[in-house]
Structures are given as C-alpha cells and as structure tokens.
Coordinates of N, CA, C and O in Angstrom, one line a residue:
N10 N 0.9 -1.2 0.0 CA 0.0 0.0 0.0 C 0.9 1.2 0.0 O 1.6 1.5 1.0
L11 N 0.9 2.0 -1.1 CA 1.8 3.1 -1.3 C 1.6 4.2 -0.2 O 2.6 4.8 0.3
P12 N 0.4 4.6 0.1 CA 0.2 5.7 1.1 C 0.9 5.3 2.4 O 1.5 6.1 3.1
E13 N 0.7 4.0 2.8 CA 1.4 3.6 4.1 C 2.9 3.5 3.9 O 3.6 3.9 4.8
A14 N 3.4 3.0 2.8 CA 4.8 2.9 2.6 C 5.5 4.2 2.5 O 6.6 4.4 3.1
S15 N 4.8 5.2 2.0 CA 5.4 6.6 1.9 C 5.2 7.4 3.2 O 5.7 8.5 3.3
K16 N 4.4 6.8 4.1 CA 4.0 7.4 5.4 C 3.3 8.8 5.1 O 3.4 9.7 5.9
N17 N 2.6 8.8 4.0 CA 1.8 10.0 3.6 C 0.4 9.4 3.2 O 0.2 9.0 2.1
P18 N -0.5 9.6 4.1 CA -1.9 9.0 3.8 C -2.6 9.7 2.7 O -3.5 9.2 2.1
L19 N -2.1 10.9 2.3 CA -2.7 11.6 1.2 C -2.0 11.4 -0.1 O -2.2 12.1 -1.1
H20 N -1.0 10.5 -0.2 CA -0.3 10.2 -1.4 C -1.4 9.7 -2.5 O -2.3 9.0 -2.2
N21 N -1.3 10.3 -3.7 CA -2.2 10.1 -4.7 C -3.6 10.6 -4.4 O -4.6 10.2 -5.1
L22 N -3.7 11.5 -3.5 CA -5.0 12.2 -3.2 C -4.7 13.7 -3.1 O -5.0 14.4 -2.2
P23 N -4.1 14.3 -4.2 CA -3.7 15.7 -4.1 C -4.8 16.6 -4.2 O -5.9 16.3 -4.7
L24 N -4.6 17.8 -3.8 CA -5.5 18.9 -4.0 C -5.4 19.4 -5.4 O -4.2 19.5 -5.9
P25 N -6.4 19.8 -6.0 CA -6.3 20.5 -7.3 C -5.5 21.7 -7.2 O -5.5 22.4 -6.1
S26 N -4.7 22.1 -8.2 CA -3.8 23.2 -8.1 C -4.4 24.5 -7.8 O -3.8 25.4 -7.2
K27 N -5.7 24.7 -8.1 CA -6.4 26.0 -7.9 C -6.4 26.3 -6.4 O -6.5 27.5 -6.1
F28 N -6.3 25.4 -5.5 CA -6.3 25.7 -4.1 C -5.0 26.3 -3.6 O -4.9 26.9 -2.5
Y29 N -3.9 26.3 -4.4 CA -2.7 26.9 -4.1 C -2.5 28.3 -4.7 O -1.5 28.9 -4.4
Q30 N -3.4 28.7 -5.5 CA -3.3 30.0 -6.2 C -3.6 31.2 -5.3 O -3.0 32.2 -5.5
N31 N -4.5 31.1 -4.4 CA -4.9 32.2 -3.6 C -4.9 31.8 -2.1 O -6.0 31.7 -1.5
L32 N -3.7 31.7 -1.6 CA -3.6 31.3 -0.2 C -4.0 32.4 0.7 O -3.8 33.6 0.4
P33 N -4.7 32.1 1.8 CA -5.1 33.2 2.7 C -3.9 33.8 3.4 O -2.8 33.2 3.5
P34 N -4.1 35.0 3.9 CA -2.9 35.7 4.5 C -2.4 35.0 5.8 O -1.3 35.2 6.1
S35 N -3.3 34.3 6.4 CA -2.9 33.7 7.7 C -3.4 32.2 7.7 O -4.5 31.9 7.2
P36 N -2.6 31.3 8.2 CA -3.0 29.9 8.3 C -3.9 29.6 9.4 O -4.4 28.5 9.6
Y37 N -4.3 30.6 10.2 CA -5.1 30.4 11.4 C -6.5 30.9 11.2 O -6.7 32.0 10.8
T38 N -7.5 30.1 11.5 CA -8.9 30.5 11.3 C -9.5 30.9 12.6 O -10.7 31.2 12.6
G39 N -8.8 30.8 13.7 CA -9.4 31.1 15.0 C -10.4 30.0 15.4 O -10.1 28.8 15.2
L40 N -11.6 30.4 15.8 CA -12.6 29.4 16.2 C -13.5 29.0 15.0 O -14.3 28.2 15.1
N41 N -13.2 29.6 13.8 CA -14.0 29.2 12.6 C -13.5 27.9 12.0 O -12.3 27.5 12.2
Y42 N -14.3 27.2 11.3 CA -13.8 25.9 10.7 C -13.1 26.3 9.4 O -13.3 27.4 8.8
F43 N -12.3 25.4 8.9 CA -11.6 25.6 7.6 C -12.6 25.4 6.5 O -13.3 24.4 6.5
R44 N -12.6 26.3 5.6 CA -13.5 26.2 4.4 C -12.8 25.6 3.2 O -11.5 25.4 3.3
E45 N -13.5 25.3 2.2 CA -12.9 24.6 1.0 C -11.8 25.4 0.4 O -10.8 24.8 0.0
D46 N -12.0 26.7 0.3 CA -10.9 27.5 -0.3 C -9.6 27.6 0.6 O -8.6 28.2 0.2
E47 N -9.7 27.1 1.8 CA -8.5 27.1 2.7 C -7.9 25.7 2.8 O -7.1 25.4 3.7
A48 N -8.2 24.8 1.9 CA -7.8 23.4 1.9 C -6.3 23.3 1.9 O -5.7 22.4 2.5
A49 N -5.6 24.2 1.2 CA -4.1 24.2 1.1 C -3.4 24.4 2.4 O -2.3 24.0 2.6
I50 N -4.1 25.0 3.4 CA -3.4 25.2 4.7 C -4.0 24.3 5.7 O -3.6 24.4 6.9
F51 N -4.9 23.4 5.4 CA -5.5 22.5 6.3 C -4.6 21.3 6.4 O -4.3 20.7 5.4
F52 N -4.1 20.9 7.6 CA -3.2 19.8 7.7 C -3.5 19.0 9.0 O -4.2 19.5 9.9
G53 N -2.8 17.8 9.1 CA -2.9 17.1 10.3 C -4.0 16.0 10.4 O -4.1 15.3 11.4
R54 N -4.8 15.9 9.4 CA -5.9 15.0 9.4 C -5.9 14.0 8.2 O -6.9 13.5 7.8
G55 N -4.7 13.8 7.7 CA -4.5 13.0 6.5 C -5.0 11.6 6.6 O -5.7 11.1 5.7
A56 N -4.8 10.9 7.7 CA -5.3 9.6 7.9 C -6.9 9.5 7.9 O -7.5 8.6 7.3
E57 N -7.5 10.5 8.5 CA -9.0 10.6 8.5 C -9.5 10.9 7.1 O -10.5 10.3 6.7
I58 N -8.8 11.8 6.4 CA -9.2 12.1 5.0 C -9.2 10.9 4.2 O -10.1 10.6 3.4
R59 N -8.0 10.2 4.2 CA -7.8 8.9 3.4 C -8.9 7.9 3.8 O -9.5 7.3 2.9
N60 N -9.2 7.7 5.1 CA -10.2 6.7 5.5 C -11.6 7.1 5.0 O -12.3 6.2 4.4
L61 N -12.0 8.3 5.1 CA -13.3 8.8 4.5 C -13.3 8.6 3.0 O -14.3 8.1 2.5
H62 N -12.2 9.0 2.4 CA -12.2 8.9 0.9 C -12.3 7.4 0.5 O -13.1 7.1 -0.4
N63 N -11.6 6.5 1.1 CA -11.6 5.1 0.7 C -13.0 4.5 1.0 O -13.5 3.8 0.2
T64 N -13.6 4.9 2.1 CA -14.9 4.4 2.4 C -16.0 4.8 1.4 O -16.8 4.0 0.9
I65 N -15.9 6.1 1.0 CA -16.9 6.6 0.0 C -16.7 6.0 -1.3 O -17.6 5.6 -2.0
M66 N -15.4 5.9 -1.7 CA -15.1 5.4 -3.1 C -15.4 3.9 -3.2 O -15.6 3.4 -4.4
E67 N -15.3 3.1 -2.2 CA -15.5 1.7 -2.3 C -16.9 1.3 -2.8 O -17.1 0.5 -3.7
D68 N -17.9 1.9 -2.2 CA -19.3 1.5 -2.5 C -20.2 2.7 -2.7 O -21.4 2.5 -2.7
N69 N -19.7 3.9 -3.0 CA -20.5 5.1 -3.1 C -21.5 5.2 -1.9 O -22.7 5.3 -2.0
R70 N -20.9 5.0 -0.7 CA -21.7 5.0 0.5 C -22.2 6.4 0.9 O -21.7 7.4 0.6
V71 N -23.3 6.3 1.7 CA -23.7 7.5 2.5 C -23.0 7.4 3.8 O -23.1 6.4 4.5
I72 N -22.4 8.4 4.2 CA -21.7 8.4 5.5 C -22.3 9.5 6.4 O -22.5 10.6 6.0
L73 N -22.6 9.0 7.6 CA -23.0 9.9 8.7 C -21.9 10.3 9.6 O -21.3 9.4 10.2
L74 N -21.4 11.5 9.5 CA -20.3 12.0 10.3 C -20.9 12.8 11.5 O -21.5 13.8 11.3
H75 N -20.6 12.3 12.7 CA -21.1 13.0 13.9 C -20.1 13.0 15.0 O -19.1 12.2 15.0
G76 N -20.2 13.9 15.8 CA -19.2 14.1 16.9 C -19.6 15.3 17.7 O -20.5 16.1 17.3
K77 N -18.9 15.5 18.8 CA -19.1 16.7 19.6 C -18.8 18.0 18.9 O -18.0 18.0 18.0
S78 N -19.4 19.0 19.3 CA -19.2 20.3 18.8 C -17.7 20.7 19.0 O -17.1 20.5 20.1
G79 N -17.1 21.2 17.9 CA -15.7 21.8 18.0 C -14.6 20.8 17.8 O -13.4 21.1 17.9
V80 N -14.9 19.5 17.4 CA -13.8 18.5 17.2 C -13.2 18.6 15.8 O -12.3 17.9 15.5
G81 N -13.8 19.4 14.9 CA -13.3 19.5 13.6 C -14.0 18.8 12.5 O -13.4 18.6 11.4
K82 N -15.2 18.4 12.7 CA -16.0 17.7 11.6 C -16.1 18.5 10.4 O -15.9 18.1 9.3
S83 N -16.5 19.8 10.5 CA -16.7 20.7 9.3 C -15.4 20.9 8.6 O -15.3 20.8 7.4
S84 N -14.3 21.1 9.3 CA -13.0 21.3 8.7 C -12.6 20.1 7.9 O -12.1 20.2 6.8
L85 N -12.8 18.9 8.6 CA -12.4 17.7 7.9 C -13.1 17.5 6.6 O -12.6 17.1 5.6
L86 N -14.4 17.8 6.6 CA -15.2 17.7 5.4 C -14.9 18.8 4.4 O -14.5 18.5 3.2
F87 N -15.0 20.0 4.8 CA -14.9 21.1 3.8 C -13.5 21.4 3.3 O -13.3 21.6 2.1
A88 N -12.4 21.3 4.2 CA -11.1 21.5 3.7 C -10.3 20.3 3.5 O -9.3 20.3 2.7
G89 N -10.8 19.2 4.0 CA -10.0 17.9 3.8 C -10.6 17.0 2.7 O -9.9 16.7 1.8
L90 N -11.8 16.6 2.9 CA -12.4 15.6 1.9 C -13.0 16.2 0.7 O -12.7 15.8 -0.4
I91 N -13.9 17.1 0.8 CA -14.7 17.6 -0.3 C -13.8 18.1 -1.5 O -14.1 17.8 -2.6
P92 N -12.7 18.9 -1.2 CA -11.9 19.3 -2.3 C -11.3 18.2 -3.1 O -11.0 18.3 -4.3
R93 N -11.1 17.0 -2.5 CA -10.5 15.9 -3.2 C -11.5 15.0 -3.9 O -11.1 14.2 -4.7
I94 N -12.8 15.2 -3.6 CA -13.8 14.4 -4.3 C -14.9 15.2 -5.0 O -15.8 14.7 -5.5
R95 N -14.7 16.5 -5.1 CA -15.7 17.4 -5.7 C -16.0 17.0 -7.1 O -17.2 17.0 -7.5
H96 N -15.1 16.4 -7.8 CA -15.3 16.0 -9.2 C -16.2 14.8 -9.3 O -16.7 14.4 -10.4
Y97 N -16.5 14.2 -8.2 CA -17.4 13.0 -8.2 C -18.9 13.5 -7.9 O -19.7 12.7 -7.7
Y98 N -19.1 14.8 -7.8 CA -20.4 15.4 -7.5 C -21.0 14.9 -6.2 O -22.1 14.3 -6.2
P99 N -20.3 15.0 -5.1 CA -20.9 14.6 -3.8 C -22.1 15.5 -3.4 O -22.1 16.7 -3.8
I100 N -23.0 15.0 -2.7 CA -24.1 15.7 -2.2 C -23.8 16.0 -0.7 O -23.7 15.0 0.0
Y101 N -23.7 17.2 -0.3 CA -23.4 17.5 1.1 C -24.7 18.2 1.6 O -25.2 19.1 0.9
F102 N -25.1 17.9 2.7 CA -26.3 18.6 3.3 C -26.2 18.5 4.8 O -25.5 17.6 5.4
R103 N -26.8 19.4 5.5 CA -27.0 19.4 6.9 C -28.4 19.0 7.3 O -29.3 19.4 6.6
R104 N -28.6 18.2 8.3 CA -29.9 17.8 8.7 C -30.7 19.0 9.3 O -30.2 19.8 10.0
N105 N -31.9 19.1 8.8 CA -32.8 20.2 9.3 C -33.5 19.6 10.5 O -34.2 18.5 10.4
Q106 N -33.3 20.2 11.6 CA -33.9 19.7 12.9 C -35.4 19.5 12.8 O -36.0 18.5 13.3
E107 N -36.1 20.4 12.1 CA -37.6 20.3 12.0 C -38.0 19.2 11.1 O -39.0 18.5 11.3
K108 N -37.3 19.0 10.0 CA -37.7 18.0 9.0 C -37.2 16.6 9.3 O -37.7 15.6 8.9
G109 N -36.1 16.5 10.1 CA -35.5 15.2 10.4 C -34.5 14.8 9.3 O -34.4 15.4 8.3
L110 N -33.7 13.7 9.6 CA -32.6 13.3 8.8 C -33.1 12.8 7.4 O -32.6 13.1 6.4
L111 N -34.1 11.9 7.4 CA -34.6 11.3 6.1 C -35.1 12.4 5.2 O -34.8 12.4 4.0
Q112 N -36.0 13.3 5.6 CA -36.5 14.3 4.8 C -35.4 15.3 4.3 O -35.4 15.7 3.2
S113 N -34.5 15.6 5.2 CA -33.3 16.4 4.8 C -32.5 15.8 3.7 O -32.1 16.4 2.7
L114 N -32.3 14.5 3.8 CA -31.5 13.8 2.8 C -32.3 13.7 1.5 O -31.8 14.0 0.4
K115 N -33.6 13.5 1.6 CA -34.5 13.4 0.4 C -34.5 14.8 -0.3 O -34.3 14.8 -1.6
D116 N -34.6 15.9 0.4 CA -34.5 17.2 -0.2 C -33.2 17.5 -0.9 O -33.2 18.1 -1.9
A117 N -32.1 17.0 -0.3 CA -30.8 17.2 -0.9 C -30.7 16.5 -2.2 O -30.1 17.0 -3.2
I118 N -31.2 15.3 -2.2 CA -31.2 14.5 -3.5 C -32.1 15.1 -4.5 O -31.7 15.2 -5.7
I119 N -33.3 15.5 -4.1 CA -34.2 16.2 -5.1 C -33.6 17.4 -5.7 O -33.7 17.7 -6.9
E120 N -32.8 18.1 -4.9 CA -32.1 19.3 -5.4 C -31.2 19.0 -6.6 O -30.9 19.9 -7.4
Q121 N -30.7 17.8 -6.7 CA -29.8 17.4 -7.7 C -30.5 16.8 -9.0 O -29.9 16.6 -10.0
L122 N -31.8 16.6 -8.9 CA -32.6 16.0 -10.0 C -32.9 17.1 -11.0 O -32.9 18.3 -10.8
P123 N -33.3 16.6 -12.2 CA -33.7 17.5 -13.3 C -34.9 18.3 -12.8 O -35.7 17.9 -12.0
D124 N -35.1 19.5 -13.4 CA -36.2 20.4 -13.0 C -37.6 19.7 -13.2 O -38.5 19.9 -12.4
S125 N -37.8 18.9 -14.2 CA -39.1 18.3 -14.4 C -39.5 17.4 -13.2 O -40.6 17.3 -12.8
T126 N -38.5 16.7 -12.7 CA -38.8 15.8 -11.5 C -39.0 16.7 -10.3 O -39.8 16.4 -9.4
K127 N -38.2 17.8 -10.1 CA -38.3 18.6 -9.0 C -39.7 19.2 -8.9 O -40.3 19.3 -7.8
K128 N -40.3 19.6 -10.0 CA -41.6 20.3 -10.0 C -42.7 19.4 -9.4 O -43.6 19.8 -8.7
T129 N -42.7 18.1 -9.8 CA -43.7 17.2 -9.3 C -43.4 16.7 -7.9 O -44.3 16.4 -7.2
G130 N -42.1 16.5 -7.6 CA -41.8 16.0 -6.3 C -42.0 14.5 -6.3 O -41.8 13.9 -5.2
K131 N -42.5 13.9 -7.3 CA -42.8 12.5 -7.4 C -41.7 11.7 -8.1 O -41.4 12.1 -9.2
N132 N -41.2 10.7 -7.5 CA -40.2 9.9 -8.1 C -40.2 8.6 -7.4 O -39.6 8.5 -6.3
P133 N -40.8 7.5 -8.0 CA -40.8 6.2 -7.3 C -39.5 5.7 -6.9 O -39.3 5.1 -5.9
Q134 N -38.4 5.9 -7.8 CA -37.1 5.4 -7.5 C -36.6 6.1 -6.2 O -35.9 5.5 -5.4
L135 N -36.8 7.4 -6.1 CA -36.4 8.2 -5.0 C -37.1 7.7 -3.7 O -36.5 7.6 -2.6
D136 N -38.4 7.4 -3.8 CA -39.1 6.9 -2.7 C -38.5 5.5 -2.2 O -38.4 5.3 -1.0
E137 N -38.2 4.7 -3.2 CA -37.6 3.4 -2.9 C -36.2 3.6 -2.2 O -36.0 2.9 -1.1
V138 N -35.4 4.5 -2.7 CA -34.1 4.8 -2.0 C -34.4 5.3 -0.6 O -33.7 4.9 0.4
G139 N -35.3 6.2 -0.5 CA -35.7 6.7 0.9 C -36.1 5.7 1.8 O -35.7 5.7 3.0
N140 N -36.9 4.7 1.4 CA -37.3 3.6 2.2 C -36.1 2.7 2.7 O -36.0 2.3 3.8
K141 N -35.2 2.5 1.7 CA -34.0 1.7 2.1 C -33.1 2.4 3.1 O -32.6 1.8 4.0
I142 N -33.0 3.7 2.9 CA -32.2 4.5 3.8 C -32.8 4.6 5.2 O -32.2 4.4 6.2
S143 N -34.2 4.7 5.2 CA -34.9 4.7 6.4 C -34.7 3.4 7.2 O -34.5 3.4 8.4
D144 N -34.8 2.3 6.5 CA -34.6 1.0 7.1 C -33.2 0.9 7.7 O -32.9 0.4 8.8
S145 N -32.2 1.4 6.9 CA -30.8 1.4 7.4 C -30.6 2.2 8.6 O -29.9 1.8 9.6
L146 N -31.2 3.4 8.6 CA -31.1 4.3 9.8 C -31.7 3.7 11.0 O -31.2 3.8 12.1
T147 N -32.8 3.0 10.8 CA -33.5 2.3 11.9 C -32.6 1.3 12.5 O -32.4 1.1 13.7
S148 N -32.0 0.5 11.6 CA -31.0 -0.5 12.0 C -29.9 0.0 12.8 O -29.5 -0.5 13.8
I149 N -29.3 1.1 12.3 CA -28.1 1.8 12.9 C -28.6 2.3 14.3 O -27.9 2.2 15.3
S150 N -29.8 2.9 14.3 CA -30.3 3.4 15.6 C -30.4 2.3 16.6 O -30.1 2.5 17.8
Q151 N -31.0 1.2 16.2 CA -31.2 0.0 17.1 C -29.8 -0.5 17.6 O -29.6 -0.8 18.8
Q152 N -28.8 -0.6 16.7 CA -27.5 -1.0 17.1 C -26.9 -0.1 18.0 O -26.2 -0.5 19.0
S153 N -27.0 1.2 17.8 CA -26.5 2.2 18.7 C -27.1 2.1 20.1 O -26.4 2.2 21.1
S154 N -28.4 1.9 20.1 CA -29.1 1.8 21.4 C -28.5 0.6 22.2 O -28.3 0.6 23.4
A155 N -28.3 -0.5 21.4 CA -27.8 -1.7 22.1 C -26.4 -1.5 22.6 O -26.0 -1.9 23.7
I156 N -25.5 -0.8 21.9 CA -24.2 -0.5 22.3 C -24.2 0.4 23.6 O -23.6 0.2 24.6
N157 N -25.1 1.5 23.5 CA -25.2 2.4 24.7 C -25.7 1.6 25.9 O -25.3 1.9 27.0
T158 N -26.6 0.7 25.7 CA -27.1 -0.1 26.9 C -26.0 -0.9 27.5 O -25.9 -1.0 28.7
K159 N -25.1 -1.5 26.7 CA -24.1 -2.4 27.2 C -23.0 -1.5 27.9 O -22.5 -1.9 28.9
E160 N -22.8 -0.3 27.4 CA -21.7 0.6 28.0 C -22.3 1.3 29.3 O -21.5 1.5 30.2
G161 N -23.5 1.6 29.2 CA -24.1 2.5 30.3 C -24.6 1.6 31.4 O -24.8 2.0 32.5

C-alpha cells in the first residue's frame, strides 16, 4: 500500500492546483472551521481524510459523520475531503432539525434532480431509495441503542 509505505496518507489524493493559487494571508482561522478555499493550509488529518475517501469510493456509501461540537467535523469535510472528491459530485447537506434526517436527505437528493422531476416531487425510485435509507437508519439506531445499553 503506497500511502502507508510513503508514510503519507494523502499520497495520490492531491488537492487540485487551484487551491494553491490564492492562499489566505494567515493559516489560522481562530474558532472558525476551515473552508474549502482554505484546503491548502489544512493539515494534520491526512489519515482521517484517506479513511473517509476510501470508504466513500468503495461503494458510493452514504456516510453519517457525527461528533461533539468543536472537534473539527466541518473542517475535515470542507477543507479535507470535499476538495479531493468534488469532481465526483458529492451531495453535502446538513440535517434540518424540524424535517429530520430522512426528509433532509431526500430534499438534498431532489435538489440534484432535473427540473421536471423537482416540479412534481414524485419519483418512485427516490421513494424506494428513501425507504432503504430509512430501514438502514433504523437498524443503525437500534444497534447504537444496544451499544449504549451495554456501556451504560
């Protein structure tokens, strides 16, 4: 495995050159997260970026990234992963608290559809995908509850 052999987890996962053209004046963002245009100065999370990249590319998976506030989730996504996979047209969205996870995901997918499908909001294939995702989320939720019960 070349990334391991070179001790560089980002080997063969370079940033496009456009990210090096307009470097920000300071490499520090303070309490703000690193944005996509600051990818060239974002460092130290190469192993996590590689792991997320490999996971997504293996099966075109949907990944739920969660963690405590302030641990760097947004920076990892915006400055680490997304610039390296943007050409694969990833769909990024945040869960709307009022709509819930499934409806937020469905809305994000609908946003990518042709205008004719958006107007009707009806798409049997999308409904089928939504049902499969809902079943998967239910399964994940049940497994998470079982783990919490064992630990707590």
